[in-house]
Coordinates of C-alpha atoms in Angstrom, one line a residue:
X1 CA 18.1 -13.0 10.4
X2 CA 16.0 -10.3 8.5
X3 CA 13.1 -8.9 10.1
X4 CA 10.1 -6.9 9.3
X5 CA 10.8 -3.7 12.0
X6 CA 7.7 -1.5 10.4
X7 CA 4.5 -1.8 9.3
X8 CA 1.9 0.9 8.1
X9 CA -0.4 1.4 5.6
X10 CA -1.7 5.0 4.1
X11 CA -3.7 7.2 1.7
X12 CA -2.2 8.1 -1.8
X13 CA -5.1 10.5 -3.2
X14 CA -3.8 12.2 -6.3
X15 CA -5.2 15.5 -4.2
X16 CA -2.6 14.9 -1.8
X17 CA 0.1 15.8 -4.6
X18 CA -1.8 18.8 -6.7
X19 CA -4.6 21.1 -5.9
X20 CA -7.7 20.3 -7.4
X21 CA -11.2 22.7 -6.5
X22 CA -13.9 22.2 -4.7
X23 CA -11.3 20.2 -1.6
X24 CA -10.9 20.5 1.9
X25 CA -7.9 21.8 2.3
X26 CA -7.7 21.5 6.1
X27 CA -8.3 17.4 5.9
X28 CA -6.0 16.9 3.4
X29 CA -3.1 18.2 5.4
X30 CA -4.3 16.5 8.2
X31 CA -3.6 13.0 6.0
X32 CA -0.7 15.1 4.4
X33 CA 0.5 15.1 8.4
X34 CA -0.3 11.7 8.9
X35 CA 2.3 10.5 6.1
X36 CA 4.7 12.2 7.4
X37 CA 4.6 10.7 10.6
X38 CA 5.1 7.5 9.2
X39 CA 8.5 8.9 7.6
X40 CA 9.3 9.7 11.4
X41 CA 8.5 5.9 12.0
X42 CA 11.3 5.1 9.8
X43 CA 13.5 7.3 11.7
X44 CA 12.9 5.3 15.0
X45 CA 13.1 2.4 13.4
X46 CA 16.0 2.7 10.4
X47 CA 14.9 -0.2 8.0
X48 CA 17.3 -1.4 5.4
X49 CA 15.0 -1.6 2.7
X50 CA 11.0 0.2 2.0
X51 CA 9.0 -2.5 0.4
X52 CA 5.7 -0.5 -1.2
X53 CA 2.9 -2.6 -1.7
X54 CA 0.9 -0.7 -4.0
X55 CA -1.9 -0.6 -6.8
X56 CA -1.7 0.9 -10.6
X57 CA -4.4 3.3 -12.4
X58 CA -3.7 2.2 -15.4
X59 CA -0.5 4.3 -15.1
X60 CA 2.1 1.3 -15.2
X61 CA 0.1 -1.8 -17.4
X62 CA -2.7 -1.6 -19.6
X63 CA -5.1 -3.8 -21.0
X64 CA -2.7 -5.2 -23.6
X65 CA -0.9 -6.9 -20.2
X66 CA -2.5 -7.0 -16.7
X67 CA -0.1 -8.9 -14.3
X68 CA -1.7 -9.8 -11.0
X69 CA 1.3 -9.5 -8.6
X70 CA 4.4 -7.4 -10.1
X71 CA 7.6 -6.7 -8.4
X72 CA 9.8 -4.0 -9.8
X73 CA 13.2 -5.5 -9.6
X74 CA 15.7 -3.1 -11.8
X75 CA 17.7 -0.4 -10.6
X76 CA 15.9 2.5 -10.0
X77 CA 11.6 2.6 -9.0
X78 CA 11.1 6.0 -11.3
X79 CA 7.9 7.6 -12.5
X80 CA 6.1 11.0 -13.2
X81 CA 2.7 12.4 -11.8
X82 CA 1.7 16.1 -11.4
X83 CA 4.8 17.1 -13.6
X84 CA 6.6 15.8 -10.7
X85 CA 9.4 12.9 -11.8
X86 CA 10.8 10.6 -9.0
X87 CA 13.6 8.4 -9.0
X88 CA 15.1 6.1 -6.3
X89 CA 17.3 3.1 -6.0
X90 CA 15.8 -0.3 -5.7
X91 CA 17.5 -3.0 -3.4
X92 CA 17.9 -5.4 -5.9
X93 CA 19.5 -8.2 -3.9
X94 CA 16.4 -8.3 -1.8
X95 CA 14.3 -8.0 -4.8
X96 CA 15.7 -10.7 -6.3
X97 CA 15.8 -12.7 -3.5
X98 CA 11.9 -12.1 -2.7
X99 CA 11.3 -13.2 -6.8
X100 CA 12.8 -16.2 -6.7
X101 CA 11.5 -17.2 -2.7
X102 CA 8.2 -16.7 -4.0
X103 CA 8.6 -18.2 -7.5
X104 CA 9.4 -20.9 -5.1
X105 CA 6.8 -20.7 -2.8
X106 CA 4.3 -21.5 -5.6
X107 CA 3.7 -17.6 -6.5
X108 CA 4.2 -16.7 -10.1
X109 CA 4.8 -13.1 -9.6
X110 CA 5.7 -11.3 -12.8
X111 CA 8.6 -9.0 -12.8
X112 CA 10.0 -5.6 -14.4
X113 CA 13.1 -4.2 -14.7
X114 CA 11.8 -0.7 -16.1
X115 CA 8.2 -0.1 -14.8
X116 CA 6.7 3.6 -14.7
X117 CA 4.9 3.7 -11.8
X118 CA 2.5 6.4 -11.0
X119 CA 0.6 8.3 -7.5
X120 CA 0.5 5.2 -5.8
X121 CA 4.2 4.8 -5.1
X122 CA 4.6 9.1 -5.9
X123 CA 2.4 9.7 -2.8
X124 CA 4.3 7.6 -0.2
X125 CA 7.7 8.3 -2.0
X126 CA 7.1 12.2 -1.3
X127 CA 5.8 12.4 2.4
X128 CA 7.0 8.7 3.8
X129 CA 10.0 8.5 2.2
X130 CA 11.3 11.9 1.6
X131 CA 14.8 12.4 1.2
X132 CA 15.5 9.7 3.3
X133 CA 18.5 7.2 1.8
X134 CA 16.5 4.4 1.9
X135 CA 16.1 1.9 -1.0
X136 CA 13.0 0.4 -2.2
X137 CA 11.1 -2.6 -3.6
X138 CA 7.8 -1.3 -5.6
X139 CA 5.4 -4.3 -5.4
X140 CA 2.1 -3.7 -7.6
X141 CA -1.2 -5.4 -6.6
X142 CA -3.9 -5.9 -9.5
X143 CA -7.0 -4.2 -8.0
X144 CA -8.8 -3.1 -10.6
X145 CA -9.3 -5.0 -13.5
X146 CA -10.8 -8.3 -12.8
X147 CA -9.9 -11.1 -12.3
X148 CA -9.1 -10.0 -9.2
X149 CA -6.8 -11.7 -6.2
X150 CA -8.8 -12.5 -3.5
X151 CA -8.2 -11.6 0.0
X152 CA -6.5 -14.7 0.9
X153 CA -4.7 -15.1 -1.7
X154 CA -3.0 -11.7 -0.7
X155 CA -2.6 -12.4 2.7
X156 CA -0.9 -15.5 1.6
X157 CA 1.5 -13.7 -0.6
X158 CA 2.3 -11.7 2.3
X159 CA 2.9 -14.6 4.5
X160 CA 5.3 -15.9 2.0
X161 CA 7.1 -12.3 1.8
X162 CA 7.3 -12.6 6.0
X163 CA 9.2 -15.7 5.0
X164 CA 12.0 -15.0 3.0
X165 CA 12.9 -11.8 4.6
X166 CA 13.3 -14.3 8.0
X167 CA 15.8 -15.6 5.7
X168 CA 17.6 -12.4 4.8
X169 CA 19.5 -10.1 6.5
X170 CA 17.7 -7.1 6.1
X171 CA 15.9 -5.0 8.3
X172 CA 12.8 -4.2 6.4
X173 CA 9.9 -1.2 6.3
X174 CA 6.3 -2.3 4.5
X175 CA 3.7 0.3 3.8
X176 CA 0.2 -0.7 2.0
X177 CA -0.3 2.4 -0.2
X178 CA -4.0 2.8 -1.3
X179 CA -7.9 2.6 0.4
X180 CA -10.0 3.7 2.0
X181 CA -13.7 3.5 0.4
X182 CA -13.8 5.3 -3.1
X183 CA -15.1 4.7 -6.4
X184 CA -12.7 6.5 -8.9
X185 CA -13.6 6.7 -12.6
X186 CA -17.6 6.3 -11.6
X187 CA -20.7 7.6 -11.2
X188 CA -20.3 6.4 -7.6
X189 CA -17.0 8.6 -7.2
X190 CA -18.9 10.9 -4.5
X191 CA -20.7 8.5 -2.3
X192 CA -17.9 6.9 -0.5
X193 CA -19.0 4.0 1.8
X194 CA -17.3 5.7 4.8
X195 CA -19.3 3.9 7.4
X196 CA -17.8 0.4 5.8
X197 CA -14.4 2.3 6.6
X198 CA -15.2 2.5 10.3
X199 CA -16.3 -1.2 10.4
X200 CA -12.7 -2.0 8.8
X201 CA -10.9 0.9 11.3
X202 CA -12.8 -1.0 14.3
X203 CA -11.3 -4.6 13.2
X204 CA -7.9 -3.2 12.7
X205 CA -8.2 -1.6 16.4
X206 CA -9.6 -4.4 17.8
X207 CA -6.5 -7.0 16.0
X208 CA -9.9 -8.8 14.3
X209 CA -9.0 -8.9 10.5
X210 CA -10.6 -12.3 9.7
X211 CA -13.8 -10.6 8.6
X212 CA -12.1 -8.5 6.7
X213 CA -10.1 -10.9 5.0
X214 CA -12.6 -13.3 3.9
X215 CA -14.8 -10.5 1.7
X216 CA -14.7 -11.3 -1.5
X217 CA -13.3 -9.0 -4.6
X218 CA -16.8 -8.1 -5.8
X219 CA -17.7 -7.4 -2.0
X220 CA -14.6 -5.6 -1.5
X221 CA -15.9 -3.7 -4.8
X222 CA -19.1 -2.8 -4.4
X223 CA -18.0 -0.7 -1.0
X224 CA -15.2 0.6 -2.9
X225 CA -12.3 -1.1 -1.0
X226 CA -10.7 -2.7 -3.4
X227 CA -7.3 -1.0 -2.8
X228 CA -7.5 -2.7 0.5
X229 CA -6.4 -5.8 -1.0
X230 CA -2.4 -4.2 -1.0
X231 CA -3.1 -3.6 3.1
X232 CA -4.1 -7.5 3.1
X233 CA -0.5 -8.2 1.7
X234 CA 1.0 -6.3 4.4
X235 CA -1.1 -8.1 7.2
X236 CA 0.1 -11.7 6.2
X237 CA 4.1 -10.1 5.8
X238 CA 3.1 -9.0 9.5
X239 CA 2.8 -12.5 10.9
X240 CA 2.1 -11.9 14.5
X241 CA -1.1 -9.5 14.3
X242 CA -1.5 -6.4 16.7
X243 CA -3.9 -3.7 16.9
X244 CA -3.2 -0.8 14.3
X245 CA -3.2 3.0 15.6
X246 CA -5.1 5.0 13.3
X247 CA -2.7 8.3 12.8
X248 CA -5.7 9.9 11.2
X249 CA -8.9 9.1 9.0
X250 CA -10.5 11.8 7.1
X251 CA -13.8 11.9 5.5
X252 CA -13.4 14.1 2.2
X253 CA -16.5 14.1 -0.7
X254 CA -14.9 11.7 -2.8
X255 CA -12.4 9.6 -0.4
X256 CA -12.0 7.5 3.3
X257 CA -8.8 8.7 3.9
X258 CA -6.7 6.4 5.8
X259 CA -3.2 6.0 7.6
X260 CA -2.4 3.4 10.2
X261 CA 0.9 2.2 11.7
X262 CA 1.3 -1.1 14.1
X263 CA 3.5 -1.8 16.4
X264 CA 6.8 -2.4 15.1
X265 CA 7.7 -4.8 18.1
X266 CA 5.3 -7.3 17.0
X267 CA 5.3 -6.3 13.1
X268 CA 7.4 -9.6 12.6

């Protein structure tokens, strides 16, 4: 019987990858630090299989196709940001198996067998996954160009996911890559709402996501959390719900960044 034996969710800032001016050095490698501890959480806990639930910039799709839900289901998960190319097997079995149990379960996920992907999977590949041998299953969340999913909906698809990896035989890592409060590509870019990222920190320390849950997309948007939606994913694949432990949460001019980790006993 497969299991779900981690659960985390974390930052991927582009400045966490390049230099840019006018950062904070010091609180970047304090989230920097944070990622990698959730690499040493794969150590302990030696999954099978890292599924990333993720969010594209308009580095994989554009407008002439905006899929909602997307799993990457070819051989390798490759892309390129910073002149910096990655490239790693994808379990495909599992893969499959997760495209056809939701197809099944009434999700019509689309699918791709050669998908660029960009920062949001290069962030967690470099300091979660390292050079780990660990396959992956890129799963892309539309958070940006509406219509958006709503909170539900994701949570739903992540119940579903909890699902048929009970079914499997895999022992399985899932990491929400993206939030916290930003506004990228707008005037609102350095006025983070970073005291709506303590009222979500508080409900994921206190196990009370329901209110979090139930915001809409244009609430979710007009605090700049809608990357949250790919943690949401990750919270119904949890099932059982436990406090998180919040590795670190930095406050830089732009950006609430984020990494949190729950208990792996319960993460099932």
């Amino acid at each position: 019987m497969g299991e779900i034996v981690a659960a985390m969710a974390g930052v991927h800032a582009p400045q966490l990858l390049q230099k840019f001016a006018g950062e904070d050095e010091e609180k970047l490698a304090a989230s920097r630090d944070a990622l990698l501890e959730l690499g040493r959480v794969l150590d302990e806990t030696r999954p099978d299989v890292l599924l990333v639930i993720g969010t594209d910039h308009l580095e994989t799709f554009s407008l002439d196709l905006v899929p909602t839900f997307t799993l990457v289901t070819g051989e390798r998960a490759t892309g390129e940001f910073g002149g910096e190319r990655f490239d790693h097997p994808v379990h495909r079995e599992l893969a499959t198996a997760l495209l056809e149990g939701l197809v099944e379960r009434g999700f019509d996920l689309a699918y791709s067998q050669h998908a660029e992907l960009g920062h949001a999977f290069a962030t967690p590949f470099r300091y979660v996954l390292g050079d780990r041998d660990i396959p992956v299953i890129p799963l892309l969340v539309n958070v940006y160009l509406p219509p958006l999913p709503t909170g539900r909906r994701c949570e739903a698809l992540g119940r579903a996911i909890g699902e048929v990896i009970a079914g499997r035989p895999e022992r399985v890592a899932v990491l929400a890559s993206g939030g916290m409060s930003h506004f990228p590509g707008t005037p609102r870019y350095p006025h983070p709402e970073f005291a709506f990222d303590e009222w979500i920190i508080e409900r994921i320390e206190e196990n009370d996501l329901d209110p979090v849950l139930d915001l809409t997309p244009p609430q979710l948007d007009e605090v700049g959390e809608g990357e949250m939606l790919a943690w949401f994913v990750l919270w119904g694949a949890m099932g059982k719900r436990s406090p998180g432990r919040v590795l670190s949460y930095q406050k830089v001019w732009h950006h609430g960044q984020g990494v949190v980790v729950w208990d792996p006993a319960v993460a099932s």
